[in-house]
């Protein structure tokens, strides 16, 4: 059964090798003042920065820049951007980079004109945004988060050691996003597989909850199969356009709300990973991969039929002569094998976690779950399994 729903996704996507040719016409739809945001150094190294500055110039834009956005963007960077927006009366925030830059752009977009402390109001108390929202556009350089087509904005408050995600409504989604899979060719291998697993995890978080027969779960299975086959190609040949373009679109589909529409969802792996990220600053998708296998082994018995479906429909596990428990575990083992094939670490230690951090992560993670409510002790148990 599908729950009743309203669906509206206002982001315009330009996809493919010539996608950047649409930037000029998009820019012409906004006022003169642009805040250009990017990460540490990849956009300058690849030459994309120069191309974009040229287009901005041609459109007669007055540009201010916010460079050096961290992976796992910081709240202090959001505040820096807010000041630039107010001081320069910015009409459009143009984010060029991965999910971190796009998330940070959305955070600035809602926070620049907020009354009071935006962190407390919007990321902790989840208040509705009641102030002017500055429009965001994006040129994506890394596939994974789907931030290019959703309202998510995950920010780390470094003083409070809290990494929190907030999902805003369509008014905060990027107005347009430019996706050229060739830009992802230069993403380092460990970041590429981090992105792949982030996509995987988004799909699983939406899949492992609820038992109804609904179109959304079939969609997820299809996107997962495309992702698995393309990731296996891309990990061997990062310059394979077909594989990289599939991965890029799987990423967008994975969390542009279409594959989670109208069904129950889990998200506990993400809740735990966000606090792992707050303590270790590890790449998001790698953290998710490490936590996923012990987490799914732990909750599998509470949603056994769905795990059986996952094993047979996604991994093609043969069910003949096996009981449900065995089939389900073979599905999770296939997931673990995929993680290994991607060359992703399998322990928290490899991601920089220490034994002392585990209780702190368990305590500070948001508690919840799909088939089983995870309390502090459950989370600590899972973390110890993958330490
Ligand atoms: O900083 P630069 O030099 O640009 O390098 C980046 C960064 O080091 C590099 N990179 C990106 N594109 C590149 C490239 N290097 C070479 N060539 C390119 N074309 O890759 C590194 C990682 O970039 P980042 O933006 O941090 O990665 P990702 O897209 O995985 O974003 C991760 C952030 O998004 C949040 C995560 O928690 C994390 O903070 N998420 C956002 C979500 C959302 N908005 O819906 C949902 C996700 O679940 C996730 O939580
Ligand atoms: Zn994610």
PDB file of C-alpha atoms and ligand atoms in Angstrom, residues 39-43 46 69-73 97-101 103 106 141-147 150 152-154 163 183-184 186-188 191 194-195 198 202 255 267 270 273-274 284 288, ligand 1:
ATOM      1  CA  UNK A  39      35.761  22.954  -1.896  1.00  0.00           C
ATOM      2  CA  UNK A  40      39.472  22.747  -1.233  1.00  0.00           C
ATOM      3  CA  UNK A  41      41.268  22.508  -4.576  1.00  0.00           C
ATOM      4  CA  UNK A  42      39.699  20.021  -7.012  1.00  0.00           C
ATOM      5  CA  UNK A  43      37.762  22.576  -9.097  1.00  0.00           C
ATOM      6  CA  UNK A  46      40.454  20.313 -13.103  1.00  0.00           C
ATOM      7  CA  UNK A  69      34.379  24.158   2.088  1.00  0.00           C
ATOM      8  CA  UNK A  70      35.284  21.027   4.031  1.00  0.00           C
ATOM      9  CA  UNK A  71      34.117  17.548   3.378  1.00  0.00           C
ATOM     10  CA  UNK A  72      31.566  17.284   6.199  1.00  0.00           C
ATOM     11  CA  UNK A  73      30.963  21.062   6.059  1.00  0.00           C
ATOM     12  CA  UNK A  97      31.547  20.590  -5.919  1.00  0.00           C
ATOM     13  CA  UNK A  98      30.258  17.519  -4.123  1.00  0.00           C
ATOM     14  CA  UNK A  99      27.499  17.102  -1.581  1.00  0.00           C
ATOM     15  CA  UNK A 100      29.401  19.026   1.072  1.00  0.00           C
ATOM     16  CA  UNK A 101      29.493  22.231  -0.973  1.00  0.00           C
ATOM     17  CA  UNK A 103      24.729  21.114   1.556  1.00  0.00           C
ATOM     18  CA  UNK A 106      21.599  25.288   1.238  1.00  0.00           C
ATOM     19  CA  UNK A 141      31.499  17.194  -9.373  1.00  0.00           C
ATOM     20  CA  UNK A 142      31.001  14.055  -7.298  1.00  0.00           C
ATOM     21  CA  UNK A 143      28.187  11.487  -7.235  1.00  0.00           C
ATOM     22  CA  UNK A 144      26.686  10.259  -3.969  1.00  0.00           C
ATOM     23  CA  UNK A 145      24.479  12.410  -1.803  1.00  0.00           C
ATOM     24  CA  UNK A 146      21.713  13.562  -4.214  1.00  0.00           C
ATOM     25  CA  UNK A 147      21.993  16.957  -2.547  1.00  0.00           C
ATOM     26  CA  UNK A 150      16.809  17.397  -2.566  1.00  0.00           C
ATOM     27  CA  UNK A 152      18.992  17.854   2.649  1.00  0.00           C
ATOM     28  CA  UNK A 153      21.662  19.874   4.401  1.00  0.00           C
ATOM     29  CA  UNK A 154      24.011  17.993   6.717  1.00  0.00           C
ATOM     30  CA  UNK A 163      26.741  16.380  12.796  1.00  0.00           C
ATOM     31  CA  UNK A 183      33.552  15.705 -13.951  1.00  0.00           C
ATOM     32  CA  UNK A 184      33.526  12.660 -11.685  1.00  0.00           C
ATOM     33  CA  UNK A 186      38.968  12.847 -11.337  1.00  0.00           C
ATOM     34  CA  UNK A 187      37.369  11.910  -8.003  1.00  0.00           C
ATOM     35  CA  UNK A 188      39.945   9.863  -6.036  1.00  0.00           C
ATOM     36  CA  UNK A 191      35.925   9.064  -2.559  1.00  0.00           C
ATOM     37  CA  UNK A 194      32.436   6.333  -0.653  1.00  0.00           C
ATOM     38  CA  UNK A 195      29.908   7.936  -3.000  1.00  0.00           C
ATOM     39  CA  UNK A 198      26.359   6.407   0.090  1.00  0.00           C
ATOM     40  CA  UNK A 202      20.236   5.696   0.800  1.00  0.00           C
ATOM     41  CA  UNK A 255      17.638  10.408  -2.652  1.00  0.00           C
ATOM     42  CA  UNK A 267      17.782   5.886   8.393  1.00  0.00           C
ATOM     43  CA  UNK A 270      22.871   7.340   8.721  1.00  0.00           C
ATOM     44  CA  UNK A 273      27.346   7.437  10.810  1.00  0.00           C
ATOM     45  CA  UNK A 274      26.705  11.133  11.269  1.00  0.00           C
ATOM     46  CA  UNK A 284      30.460   9.647   4.875  1.00  0.00           C
ATOM     47  CA  UNK A 288      28.056   3.866   6.251  1.00  0.00           C
TER      48      UNK A 288
HETATM   49  O1  LIG B   1      37.273  19.820  -1.585  1.00  0.00           O
HETATM   50  P1  LIG B   1      37.674  19.376  -2.955  1.00  0.00           P
HETATM   51  O2  LIG B   1      39.066  19.735  -3.291  1.00  0.00           O
HETATM   52  O3  LIG B   1      36.684  19.807  -4.014  1.00  0.00           O
HETATM   53  O4  LIG B   1      37.689  17.766  -2.949  1.00  0.00           O
HETATM   54  C1  LIG B   1      36.513  16.982  -2.749  1.00  0.00           C
HETATM   55  C2  LIG B   1      36.455  16.357  -1.358  1.00  0.00           C
HETATM   56  O5  LIG B   1      37.736  16.168  -0.816  1.00  0.00           O
HETATM   57  C3  LIG B   1      36.630  15.760  -3.634  1.00  0.00           C
HETATM   58  N1  LIG B   1      36.056  15.966  -4.967  1.00  0.00           N
HETATM   59  C4  LIG B   1      34.779  16.274  -5.283  1.00  0.00           C
HETATM   60  N2  LIG B   1      34.645  16.317  -6.614  1.00  0.00           N
HETATM   61  C5  LIG B   1      35.860  16.031  -7.146  1.00  0.00           C
HETATM   62  C6  LIG B   1      36.767  15.809  -6.099  1.00  0.00           C
HETATM   63  N3  LIG B   1      38.054  15.520  -6.316  1.00  0.00           N
HETATM   64  C7  LIG B   1      38.467  15.429  -7.588  1.00  0.00           C
HETATM   65  N4  LIG B   1      37.646  15.603  -8.649  1.00  0.00           N
HETATM   66  C8  LIG B   1      36.341  15.905  -8.462  1.00  0.00           C
HETATM   67  N5  LIG B   1      35.535  16.041  -9.522  1.00  0.00           N
HETATM   68  O6  LIG B   1      35.885  14.759  -2.989  1.00  0.00           O
HETATM   69  C9  LIG B   1      35.912  14.961  -1.593  1.00  0.00           C
HETATM   70  C10 LIG B   1      34.553  14.705  -1.022  1.00  0.00           C
HETATM   71  O7  LIG B   1      33.631  15.680  -1.421  1.00  0.00           O
HETATM   72  P2  LIG B   1      32.268  15.827  -0.597  1.00  0.00           P
HETATM   73  O8  LIG B   1      31.483  16.906  -1.213  1.00  0.00           O
HETATM   74  O9  LIG B   1      32.568  15.933   0.859  1.00  0.00           O
HETATM   75  O10 LIG B   1      31.590  14.399  -0.817  1.00  0.00           O
HETATM   76  P3  LIG B   1      30.096  13.951  -0.842  1.00  0.00           P
HETATM   77  O11 LIG B   1      29.451  14.362  -2.106  1.00  0.00           O
HETATM   78  O12 LIG B   1      30.109  12.523  -0.486  1.00  0.00           O
HETATM   79  O13 LIG B   1      29.370  14.782   0.340  1.00  0.00           O
HETATM   80  C11 LIG B   1      29.440  14.343   1.668  1.00  0.00           C
HETATM   81  C12 LIG B   1      28.604  15.202   2.582  1.00  0.00           C
HETATM   82  O14 LIG B   1      27.195  15.151   2.232  1.00  0.00           O
HETATM   83  C13 LIG B   1      26.417  14.754   3.379  1.00  0.00           C
HETATM   84  C14 LIG B   1      27.407  13.890   4.132  1.00  0.00           C
HETATM   85  O15 LIG B   1      27.020  13.660   5.475  1.00  0.00           O
HETATM   86  C15 LIG B   1      28.682  14.691   4.014  1.00  0.00           C
HETATM   87  O16 LIG B   1      28.694  15.749   4.942  1.00  0.00           O
HETATM   88  N6  LIG B   1      25.159  14.139   2.946  1.00  0.00           N
HETATM   89  C16 LIG B   1      24.209  14.908   2.377  1.00  0.00           C
HETATM   90  C17 LIG B   1      22.963  14.421   2.052  1.00  0.00           C
HETATM   91  C18 LIG B   1      21.910  15.245   1.439  1.00  0.00           C
HETATM   92  N7  LIG B   1      22.129  16.511   1.185  1.00  0.00           N
HETATM   93  O17 LIG B   1      20.816  14.763   1.176  1.00  0.00           O
HETATM   94  C19 LIG B   1      22.578  13.041   2.344  1.00  0.00           C
HETATM   95  C20 LIG B   1      23.725  12.144   2.610  1.00  0.00           C
HETATM   96  O18 LIG B   1      23.256  11.034   3.319  1.00  0.00           O
HETATM   97  C21 LIG B   1      24.848  12.768   3.358  1.00  0.00           C
HETATM   98  O19 LIG B   1      24.618  12.735   4.754  1.00  0.00           O
END
